[in-house]
Amino acid sequence: WAKEKGRDNAQVFTSNMTNAVTKKFSFEKEVNDGLFSQQFFLVYQPKVLLEKDNILGLEALIRWDHPIKGLISPADFIPVAEESDLIIKIDEWVIDQALMQLKEWRDKGVSLVPISVNLSGRHLVSDSLVSYISKKLAFYGIEGGYLEIEITEGVLLQDIQRCIDVLFELKGLNIKISVDDFGTGYSSLSYLKRLPLDILKIDQSFVEECDKHMEDAKICETIVYLARSLELSIVAEGVETAPQLEALISLGCEVFQGYYFHRPMKNTEVAKLLSSNLEEA
Ligand code: C2E
Ligand code: MG
Ligand code: MG
Ligand code: MG
């Protein structure tokens, strides 16, 4: 591994290398070792209701602090993990950590907001998801309303009936469902009425130029309109600038996530924000 030290993270876990089998094996071992020796951690990015610092919820995003490769972005290891059941192990770890965090904050008197976790499609349709979540909610004594899941459109298409069943079971636990990166998939819109969804997250790629290009603004506006008609909430992702924010406000968005407000941050930092959140409320 020392040889790989200086290499770009994106290349380190690419699976189509010549020695793919060896790579895959060592990747699995590294993830398992990493989970065991606490190399992974969560950062949290606030979702903000218009007024700055009025935090409605948090998105949990995983980070890997690798002993040799340094900090690795999920964009570089989640897609590889998604090729096997390893992703289930990772996502279960994320759910456990997020619920443990909520319990810790609650014990310290921090005012709680819901935390959303990203789930891979493989995990959503697996047999174990709902029982795992209900077991963990009970273990930490956290009400399901404090947990949300984020799934992408593509996930919902793989086995629609299975998705419907699982999502209704999650609704039974009072868990909210977000569609992440909305607008980037090739899905038919008919799934929107069949699935028990709560939130559409407008993908960053539309937000990026919504203040500059009419086409992007129109797409954002259409998603807002669609969400309203179906009684879903909207979160605009990846808001970085004041002009983007102003454009989104004029298009009818009310909840925002992005560097303009907050970067994803460590739990201790978020706890401070949540405490001031309470004072303002
Ligand atoms: P996502 O769920 O769409 O998460 C949003 C990504 O956009 C995050 O990148 C976040 O840090 C980044 N972001 C937020 N605001 C801004 C902004 O204003 N500007 C820009 N340029 N970027 C912004 P991150 O943390 O690198 O995550 C990338 C993707 O990796 C996520 O996309 C999600 O699909 C996946 N991911 C992250 N954590 C997990 C996890 O625990 N489990 C699974 N299955 N996937 C995860
Ligand atoms: Mg997400
Ligand atoms: Mg997204
Ligand atoms: Mg994304």
mmCIF file of C-alpha atoms and ligand atoms in Angstrom:
data_model
loop_
_atom_site.group_PDB
_atom_site.id
_atom_site.type_symbol
_atom_site.label_atom_id
_atom_site.label_comp_id
_atom_site.label_asym_id
_atom_site.label_seq_id
_atom_site.Cartn_x
_atom_site.Cartn_y
_atom_site.Cartn_z
ATOM 1 C CA TRP A 1 0.000 0.000 0.000
ATOM 2 C CA ALA A 2 2.897 2.346 0.634
ATOM 3 C CA LYS A 3 3.450 2.578 -3.113
ATOM 4 C CA GLU A 4 0.009 4.065 -3.561
ATOM 5 C CA LYS A 5 0.542 6.716 -0.976
ATOM 6 C CA GLY A 6 0.764 9.744 -3.198
ATOM 7 C CA ARG A 7 -1.907 8.681 -5.622
ATOM 8 C CA ASP A 8 -5.174 10.336 -6.312
ATOM 9 C CA ASN A 9 -7.900 8.875 -4.147
ATOM 10 C CA ALA A 10 -10.183 8.453 -7.099
ATOM 11 C CA GLN A 11 -7.787 5.917 -8.559
ATOM 12 C CA VAL A 12 -7.013 3.978 -5.442
ATOM 13 C CA PHE A 13 -10.286 2.082 -5.319
ATOM 14 C CA THR A 14 -11.132 1.882 -8.968
ATOM 15 C CA SER A 15 -12.274 -1.657 -9.460
ATOM 16 C CA ASN A 16 -11.445 -2.213 -13.120
ATOM 17 C CA MET A 17 -7.732 -2.523 -12.581
ATOM 18 C CA THR A 18 -5.786 -5.443 -13.960
ATOM 19 C CA ASN A 19 -5.573 -7.125 -10.597
ATOM 20 C CA ALA A 20 -9.232 -6.467 -9.910
ATOM 21 C CA VAL A 21 -9.755 -9.505 -7.721
ATOM 22 C CA THR A 22 -6.868 -8.691 -5.437
ATOM 23 C CA LYS A 23 -7.956 -5.071 -5.298
ATOM 24 C CA LYS A 24 -11.473 -6.019 -4.414
ATOM 25 C CA PHE A 25 -10.307 -8.330 -1.685
ATOM 26 C CA SER A 26 -8.005 -5.763 -0.159
ATOM 27 C CA PHE A 27 -10.662 -3.055 -0.460
ATOM 28 C CA GLU A 28 -13.045 -5.209 1.555
ATOM 29 C CA LYS A 29 -10.409 -5.903 4.119
ATOM 30 C CA GLU A 30 -9.551 -2.226 4.363
ATOM 31 C CA VAL A 31 -13.174 -1.225 4.875
ATOM 32 C CA ASN A 32 -13.616 -3.885 7.529
ATOM 33 C CA ASP A 33 -10.409 -2.852 9.287
ATOM 34 C CA GLY A 34 -11.475 0.768 8.966
ATOM 35 C CA LEU A 35 -14.845 0.127 10.569
ATOM 36 C CA PHE A 36 -13.172 -1.851 13.334
ATOM 37 C CA SER A 37 -10.513 0.746 14.090
ATOM 38 C CA GLN A 38 -12.747 3.812 13.801
ATOM 39 C CA GLN A 39 -11.278 5.314 10.652
ATOM 40 C CA PHE A 40 -14.756 6.323 9.514
ATOM 41 C CA PHE A 41 -16.688 9.237 10.917
ATOM 42 C CA LEU A 42 -19.749 11.262 10.080
ATOM 43 C CA VAL A 43 -19.970 14.934 9.280
ATOM 44 C CA TYR A 44 -23.290 16.740 9.336
ATOM 45 C CA GLN A 45 -24.566 19.384 6.952
ATOM 46 C CA PRO A 46 -27.497 21.523 8.101
ATOM 47 C CA LYS A 47 -30.663 22.066 6.092
ATOM 48 C CA VAL A 48 -31.701 25.622 6.672
ATOM 49 C CA LEU A 49 -35.122 27.262 6.635
ATOM 50 C CA LEU A 50 -34.587 30.666 4.960
ATOM 51 C CA GLU A 51 -33.299 32.558 7.942
ATOM 52 C CA LYS A 52 -29.677 31.662 8.527
ATOM 53 C CA ASP A 53 -29.028 29.234 11.372
ATOM 54 C CA ASN A 54 -32.630 28.166 11.634
ATOM 55 C CA ILE A 55 -31.759 24.523 11.218
ATOM 56 C CA LEU A 56 -34.525 22.136 10.243
ATOM 57 C CA GLY A 57 -32.445 19.011 9.909
ATOM 58 C CA LEU A 58 -29.012 17.550 9.229
ATOM 59 C CA GLU A 59 -27.668 15.294 6.518
ATOM 60 C CA ALA A 60 -25.103 12.748 7.718
ATOM 61 C CA LEU A 61 -22.216 12.328 5.257
ATOM 62 C CA ILE A 62 -19.553 9.701 5.735
ATOM 63 C CA ARG A 63 -15.804 10.376 5.758
ATOM 64 C CA TRP A 64 -12.899 7.943 5.797
ATOM 65 C CA ASP A 65 -9.689 8.986 7.486
ATOM 66 C CA HIS A 66 -7.405 6.324 6.071
ATOM 67 C CA PRO A 67 -4.119 5.777 7.973
ATOM 68 C CA ILE A 68 -2.071 5.883 4.750
ATOM 69 C CA LYS A 69 -4.238 7.525 2.093
ATOM 70 C CA GLY A 70 -5.543 10.268 4.336
ATOM 71 C CA LEU A 71 -9.054 11.657 4.073
ATOM 72 C CA ILE A 72 -11.071 9.892 1.370
ATOM 73 C CA SER A 73 -14.295 11.310 -0.027
ATOM 74 C CA PRO A 74 -17.383 9.061 -0.199
ATOM 75 C CA ALA A 75 -17.525 9.757 -3.935
ATOM 76 C CA ASP A 76 -14.347 7.645 -4.154
ATOM 77 C CA PHE A 77 -15.317 4.627 -2.058
ATOM 78 C CA ILE A 78 -19.133 4.439 -1.900
ATOM 79 C CA PRO A 79 -19.485 3.494 -5.601
ATOM 80 C CA VAL A 80 -16.952 0.669 -5.137
ATOM 81 C CA ALA A 81 -18.643 -0.487 -1.941
ATOM 82 C CA GLU A 82 -21.968 -0.493 -3.807
ATOM 83 C CA GLU A 83 -20.694 -3.299 -6.006
ATOM 84 C CA SER A 84 -21.041 -5.700 -3.097
ATOM 85 C CA ASP A 85 -22.888 -6.138 0.188
ATOM 86 C CA LEU A 86 -20.104 -4.153 1.795
ATOM 87 C CA ILE A 87 -22.295 -1.091 1.252
ATOM 88 C CA ILE A 88 -24.870 -2.592 3.609
ATOM 89 C CA LYS A 89 -22.257 -2.857 6.328
ATOM 90 C CA ILE A 90 -21.217 0.765 5.760
ATOM 91 C CA ASP A 91 -24.750 2.120 5.657
ATOM 92 C CA GLU A 92 -25.702 0.165 8.782
ATOM 93 C CA TRP A 93 -22.710 1.702 10.493
ATOM 94 C CA VAL A 94 -23.932 5.157 9.405
ATOM 95 C CA ILE A 95 -27.439 4.525 10.758
ATOM 96 C CA ASP A 96 -26.006 3.296 14.051
ATOM 97 C CA GLN A 97 -23.703 6.313 14.388
ATOM 98 C CA ALA A 98 -26.428 8.816 13.537
ATOM 99 C CA LEU A 99 -28.824 7.334 16.110
ATOM 100 C CA MET A 100 -26.062 7.128 18.714
ATOM 101 C CA GLN A 101 -25.332 10.797 18.034
ATOM 102 C CA LEU A 102 -28.970 11.734 18.542
ATOM 103 C CA LYS A 103 -29.033 9.843 21.830
ATOM 104 C CA GLU A 104 -25.824 11.539 22.983
ATOM 105 C CA TRP A 105 -27.172 14.989 22.099
ATOM 106 C CA ARG A 106 -30.475 14.274 23.765
ATOM 107 C CA ASP A 107 -28.683 13.127 26.941
ATOM 108 C CA LYS A 108 -26.725 16.395 26.913
ATOM 109 C CA GLY A 109 -29.869 18.480 26.454
ATOM 110 C CA VAL A 110 -29.100 19.559 22.891
ATOM 111 C CA SER A 111 -32.333 20.260 21.004
ATOM 112 C CA LEU A 112 -32.675 17.555 18.368
ATOM 113 C CA VAL A 113 -33.469 17.888 14.680
ATOM 114 C CA PRO A 114 -33.934 14.962 12.293
ATOM 115 C CA ILE A 115 -30.832 13.429 10.708
ATOM 116 C CA SER A 116 -31.001 12.060 7.181
ATOM 117 C CA VAL A 117 -28.797 9.210 5.999
ATOM 118 C CA ASN A 118 -28.059 8.223 2.405
ATOM 119 C CA LEU A 119 -29.015 4.674 1.543
ATOM 120 C CA SER A 120 -27.839 2.646 -1.384
ATOM 121 C CA GLY A 121 -30.400 0.786 -3.486
ATOM 122 C CA ARG A 122 -28.924 -2.561 -2.595
ATOM 123 C CA HIS A 123 -29.593 -1.831 1.042
ATOM 124 C CA LEU A 124 -33.103 -0.487 0.532
ATOM 125 C CA VAL A 125 -34.366 -3.687 -1.043
ATOM 126 C CA SER A 126 -32.430 -6.015 1.270
ATOM 127 C CA ASP A 127 -34.376 -8.054 3.832
ATOM 128 C CA SER A 128 -32.528 -6.576 6.748
ATOM 129 C CA LEU A 129 -33.084 -2.818 6.490
ATOM 130 C CA VAL A 130 -36.364 -2.328 8.326
ATOM 131 C CA SER A 131 -35.567 -4.748 11.138
ATOM 132 C CA TYR A 132 -32.109 -3.213 11.540
ATOM 133 C CA ILE A 133 -33.540 0.297 11.818
ATOM 134 C CA SER A 134 -36.326 -0.618 14.220
ATOM 135 C CA LYS A 135 -33.881 -2.526 16.409
ATOM 136 C CA LYS A 136 -31.520 0.471 16.546
ATOM 137 C CA LEU A 137 -34.299 2.988 17.194
ATOM 138 C CA ALA A 138 -35.394 0.886 20.146
ATOM 139 C CA PHE A 139 -31.823 0.413 21.385
ATOM 140 C CA TYR A 140 -31.074 4.141 21.474
ATOM 141 C CA GLY A 141 -34.604 5.124 22.464
ATOM 142 C CA ILE A 142 -34.937 7.463 19.495
ATOM 143 C CA GLU A 143 -38.291 8.115 17.841
ATOM 144 C CA GLY A 144 -38.425 7.289 14.106
ATOM 145 C CA GLY A 145 -39.392 10.885 13.316
ATOM 146 C CA TYR A 146 -35.784 11.871 13.977
ATOM 147 C CA LEU A 147 -34.487 9.677 11.177
ATOM 148 C CA GLU A 148 -34.848 10.340 7.457
ATOM 149 C CA ILE A 149 -33.517 8.389 4.532
ATOM 150 C CA GLU A 150 -32.255 9.751 1.220
ATOM 151 C CA ILE A 151 -32.447 7.607 -1.883
ATOM 152 C CA THR A 152 -31.838 8.452 -5.513
ATOM 153 C CA GLU A 153 -34.407 8.075 -8.276
ATOM 154 C CA GLY A 154 -32.498 5.237 -9.908
ATOM 155 C CA VAL A 155 -32.846 3.165 -6.755
ATOM 156 C CA LEU A 156 -36.620 3.440 -6.899
ATOM 157 C CA LEU A 157 -36.769 1.947 -10.347
ATOM 158 C CA GLN A 158 -34.946 -1.305 -9.782
ATOM 159 C CA ASP A 159 -37.772 -3.198 -8.115
ATOM 160 C CA ILE A 160 -40.653 -0.821 -7.692
ATOM 161 C CA GLN A 161 -42.985 -3.144 -5.785
ATOM 162 C CA ARG A 162 -40.269 -4.085 -3.319
ATOM 163 C CA CYS A 163 -39.424 -0.376 -2.863
ATOM 164 C CA ILE A 164 -43.070 0.464 -2.237
ATOM 165 C CA ASP A 165 -43.308 -2.248 0.429
ATOM 166 C CA VAL A 166 -40.111 -1.195 2.201
ATOM 167 C CA LEU A 167 -40.951 2.500 2.093
ATOM 168 C CA PHE A 168 -44.386 1.846 3.600
ATOM 169 C CA GLU A 169 -42.741 -0.152 6.377
ATOM 170 C CA LEU A 170 -40.384 2.757 7.022
ATOM 171 C CA LYS A 171 -43.354 5.141 7.047
ATOM 172 C CA GLY A 172 -44.811 2.852 9.687
ATOM 173 C CA LEU A 173 -41.794 3.738 11.831
ATOM 174 C CA ASN A 174 -42.510 7.454 11.140
ATOM 175 C CA ILE A 175 -39.346 7.788 9.051
ATOM 176 C CA LYS A 176 -39.367 10.426 6.299
ATOM 177 C CA ILE A 177 -38.201 9.635 2.774
ATOM 178 C CA SER A 178 -36.258 12.055 0.551
ATOM 179 C CA VAL A 179 -35.493 11.645 -3.130
ATOM 180 C CA ASP A 180 -31.875 12.770 -3.501
ATOM 181 C CA ASP A 181 -30.411 14.391 -6.636
ATOM 182 C CA PHE A 182 -33.934 14.786 -8.008
ATOM 183 C CA GLY A 183 -34.125 15.484 -11.712
ATOM 184 C CA THR A 184 -30.939 13.700 -12.695
ATOM 185 C CA GLY A 185 -32.376 10.204 -13.146
ATOM 186 C CA TYR A 186 -34.261 8.864 -16.119
ATOM 187 C CA SER A 187 -37.241 7.826 -14.111
ATOM 188 C CA SER A 188 -40.828 7.970 -15.131
ATOM 189 C CA LEU A 189 -42.678 10.412 -12.932
ATOM 190 C CA SER A 190 -45.402 7.895 -12.205
ATOM 191 C CA TYR A 191 -43.366 6.461 -9.352
ATOM 192 C CA LEU A 192 -43.865 9.738 -7.484
ATOM 193 C CA LYS A 193 -47.516 9.014 -6.875
ATOM 194 C CA ARG A 194 -47.029 5.348 -6.018
ATOM 195 C CA LEU A 195 -44.339 5.788 -3.398
ATOM 196 C CA PRO A 196 -44.842 7.297 0.050
ATOM 197 C CA LEU A 197 -42.321 10.117 -0.377
ATOM 198 C CA ASP A 198 -41.935 13.265 1.708
ATOM 199 C CA ILE A 199 -39.169 15.396 0.221
ATOM 200 C CA LEU A 200 -37.587 16.114 -3.162
ATOM 201 C CA LYS A 201 -34.020 17.392 -3.108
ATOM 202 C CA ILE A 202 -33.292 19.516 -6.177
ATOM 203 C CA ASP A 203 -29.950 18.389 -7.504
ATOM 204 C CA GLN A 204 -26.983 20.674 -7.195
ATOM 205 C CA SER A 205 -26.439 20.627 -10.967
ATOM 206 C CA PHE A 206 -29.661 22.656 -11.474
ATOM 207 C CA VAL A 207 -28.969 24.947 -8.530
ATOM 208 C CA GLU A 208 -25.483 25.773 -9.774
ATOM 209 C CA GLU A 209 -26.637 27.959 -12.656
ATOM 210 C CA CYS A 210 -30.199 28.725 -11.631
ATOM 211 C CA ASP A 211 -29.300 32.409 -11.315
ATOM 212 C CA LYS A 212 -27.610 32.520 -14.723
ATOM 213 C CA HIS A 213 -29.482 30.261 -17.094
ATOM 214 C CA MET A 214 -33.175 30.356 -17.758
ATOM 215 C CA GLU A 215 -33.249 26.608 -18.463
ATOM 216 C CA ASP A 216 -31.895 25.712 -15.031
ATOM 217 C CA ALA A 217 -34.248 28.188 -13.357
ATOM 218 C CA LYS A 218 -37.186 26.664 -15.237
ATOM 219 C CA ILE A 219 -36.205 23.156 -14.149
ATOM 220 C CA CYS A 220 -35.982 24.261 -10.509
ATOM 221 C CA GLU A 221 -39.350 25.992 -10.824
ATOM 222 C CA THR A 222 -40.915 22.905 -12.363
ATOM 223 C CA ILE A 223 -39.607 20.682 -9.568
ATOM 224 C CA VAL A 224 -40.996 23.105 -6.973
ATOM 225 C CA TYR A 225 -44.355 23.101 -8.770
ATOM 226 C CA LEU A 226 -44.375 19.319 -9.014
ATOM 227 C CA ALA A 227 -43.563 18.978 -5.323
ATOM 228 C CA ARG A 228 -46.340 21.400 -4.366
ATOM 229 C CA SER A 229 -48.912 19.535 -6.434
ATOM 230 C CA LEU A 230 -47.945 16.243 -4.851
ATOM 231 C CA GLU A 231 -47.685 17.784 -1.362
ATOM 232 C CA LEU A 232 -43.995 17.051 -1.004
ATOM 233 C CA SER A 233 -41.391 19.318 0.602
ATOM 234 C CA ILE A 234 -38.451 20.722 -1.317
ATOM 235 C CA VAL A 235 -34.808 21.072 -0.354
ATOM 236 C CA ALA A 236 -32.421 22.866 -2.724
ATOM 237 C CA GLU A 237 -28.959 21.260 -2.556
ATOM 238 C CA GLY A 238 -25.562 22.781 -3.130
ATOM 239 C CA VAL A 239 -26.450 26.456 -2.674
ATOM 240 C CA GLU A 240 -23.168 28.356 -2.734
ATOM 241 C CA THR A 241 -23.951 31.996 -3.497
ATOM 242 C CA ALA A 242 -26.383 34.763 -2.610
ATOM 243 C CA PRO A 243 -27.606 35.135 -6.233
ATOM 244 C CA GLN A 244 -28.426 31.411 -6.341
ATOM 245 C CA LEU A 245 -30.307 31.744 -3.069
ATOM 246 C CA GLU A 246 -32.262 34.759 -4.303
ATOM 247 C CA ALA A 247 -33.175 32.989 -7.528
ATOM 248 C CA LEU A 248 -34.319 29.906 -5.614
ATOM 249 C CA ILE A 249 -36.392 32.004 -3.204
ATOM 250 C CA SER A 250 -38.119 33.684 -6.133
ATOM 251 C CA LEU A 251 -38.845 30.231 -7.576
ATOM 252 C CA GLY A 252 -40.540 29.205 -4.356
ATOM 253 C CA CYS A 253 -37.860 27.263 -2.426
ATOM 254 C CA GLU A 254 -37.820 27.591 1.329
ATOM 255 C CA VAL A 255 -35.314 25.020 2.562
ATOM 256 C CA PHE A 256 -31.674 25.087 1.535
ATOM 257 C CA GLN A 257 -28.520 23.088 1.978
ATOM 258 C CA GLY A 258 -25.107 24.203 0.794
ATOM 259 C CA TYR A 259 -21.808 25.862 1.466
ATOM 260 C CA TYR A 260 -23.456 29.302 1.410
ATOM 261 C CA PHE A 261 -24.995 28.398 4.774
ATOM 262 C CA HIS A 262 -22.849 25.637 6.227
ATOM 263 C CA ARG A 263 -20.287 23.119 5.101
ATOM 264 C CA PRO A 264 -20.618 19.593 6.428
ATOM 265 C CA MET A 265 -19.069 19.694 9.895
ATOM 266 C CA LYS A 266 -18.034 17.608 12.860
ATOM 267 C CA ASN A 267 -20.502 16.680 15.559
ATOM 268 C CA THR A 268 -19.069 19.072 18.164
ATOM 269 C CA GLU A 269 -19.481 22.047 15.835
ATOM 270 C CA VAL A 270 -23.025 21.051 14.929
ATOM 271 C CA ALA A 271 -23.930 20.687 18.591
ATOM 272 C CA LYS A 272 -22.968 24.349 19.144
ATOM 273 C CA LEU A 273 -25.137 25.415 16.217
ATOM 274 C CA LEU A 274 -28.060 23.387 17.482
ATOM 275 C CA SER A 275 -27.768 25.024 20.871
ATOM 276 C CA SER A 276 -27.996 28.503 19.354
ATOM 277 C CA ASN A 277 -30.829 27.207 17.176
ATOM 278 C CA LEU A 278 -32.779 26.556 20.355
ATOM 279 C CA GLU A 279 -32.176 30.064 21.731
ATOM 280 C CA GLU A 280 -33.485 31.658 18.557
ATOM 281 C CA ALA A 281 -36.502 29.406 18.267
HETATM 282 P P1 C2E B 1 -25.364 13.629 -1.751
HETATM 283 O O1 C2E B 1 -26.147 12.781 -0.819
HETATM 284 O O2 C2E B 1 -26.092 14.295 -2.870
HETATM 285 O O3 C2E B 1 -24.635 14.693 -0.811
HETATM 286 C C1 C2E B 1 -24.369 16.012 -1.166
HETATM 287 C C2 C2E B 1 -22.929 16.211 -1.481
HETATM 288 O O4 C2E B 1 -22.738 17.568 -1.918
HETATM 289 C C3 C2E B 1 -21.988 16.026 -0.298
HETATM 290 O O5 C2E B 1 -20.742 15.560 -0.810
HETATM 291 C C4 C2E B 1 -21.829 17.454 0.209
HETATM 292 O O6 C2E B 1 -20.655 17.649 0.949
HETATM 293 C C5 C2E B 1 -21.781 18.222 -1.097
HETATM 294 N N1 C2E B 1 -22.205 19.609 -0.948
HETATM 295 C C6 C2E B 1 -23.057 20.141 -0.057
HETATM 296 N N2 C2E B 1 -23.200 21.455 -0.239
HETATM 297 C C7 C2E B 1 -22.421 21.784 -1.301
HETATM 298 C C8 C2E B 1 -22.152 23.029 -1.994
HETATM 299 O O7 C2E B 1 -22.677 24.088 -1.669
HETATM 300 N N3 C2E B 1 -21.304 22.966 -3.049
HETATM 301 C C9 C2E B 1 -20.701 21.804 -3.443
HETATM 302 N N4 C2E B 1 -19.860 21.852 -4.481
HETATM 303 N N5 C2E B 1 -20.941 20.627 -2.813
HETATM 304 C C10 C2E B 1 -21.786 20.618 -1.760
HETATM 305 P P2 C2E B 1 -20.033 14.290 -0.167
HETATM 306 O O8 C2E B 1 -20.131 14.372 1.326
HETATM 307 O O9 C2E B 1 -18.693 14.197 -0.787
HETATM 308 O O10 C2E B 1 -20.946 13.086 -0.618
HETATM 309 C C11 C2E B 1 -21.022 12.727 -1.958
HETATM 310 C C12 C2E B 1 -22.046 11.647 -2.162
HETATM 311 O O11 C2E B 1 -21.603 10.437 -1.531
HETATM 312 C C13 C2E B 1 -23.391 11.952 -1.536
HETATM 313 O O12 C2E B 1 -24.149 12.765 -2.380
HETATM 314 C C14 C2E B 1 -23.963 10.560 -1.381
HETATM 315 O O13 C2E B 1 -24.520 10.119 -2.603
HETATM 316 C C15 C2E B 1 -22.734 9.728 -1.077
HETATM 317 N N6 C2E B 1 -22.649 9.494 0.370
HETATM 318 C C16 C2E B 1 -22.140 10.293 1.331
HETATM 319 N N7 C2E B 1 -22.252 9.708 2.554
HETATM 320 C C17 C2E B 1 -22.862 8.508 2.354
HETATM 321 C C18 C2E B 1 -23.277 7.437 3.212
HETATM 322 O O14 C2E B 1 -23.151 7.480 4.439
HETATM 323 N N8 C2E B 1 -23.862 6.343 2.613
HETATM 324 C C19 C2E B 1 -24.063 6.297 1.265
HETATM 325 N N9 C2E B 1 -24.646 5.218 0.754
HETATM 326 N N10 C2E B 1 -23.711 7.291 0.436
HETATM 327 C C20 C2E B 1 -23.116 8.384 0.972
HETATM 328 MG MG MG B 2 -27.855 12.971 0.132
HETATM 329 MG MG MG B 3 -27.752 15.049 -3.456
HETATM 330 MG MG MG B 4 -25.156 13.592 -5.027
#
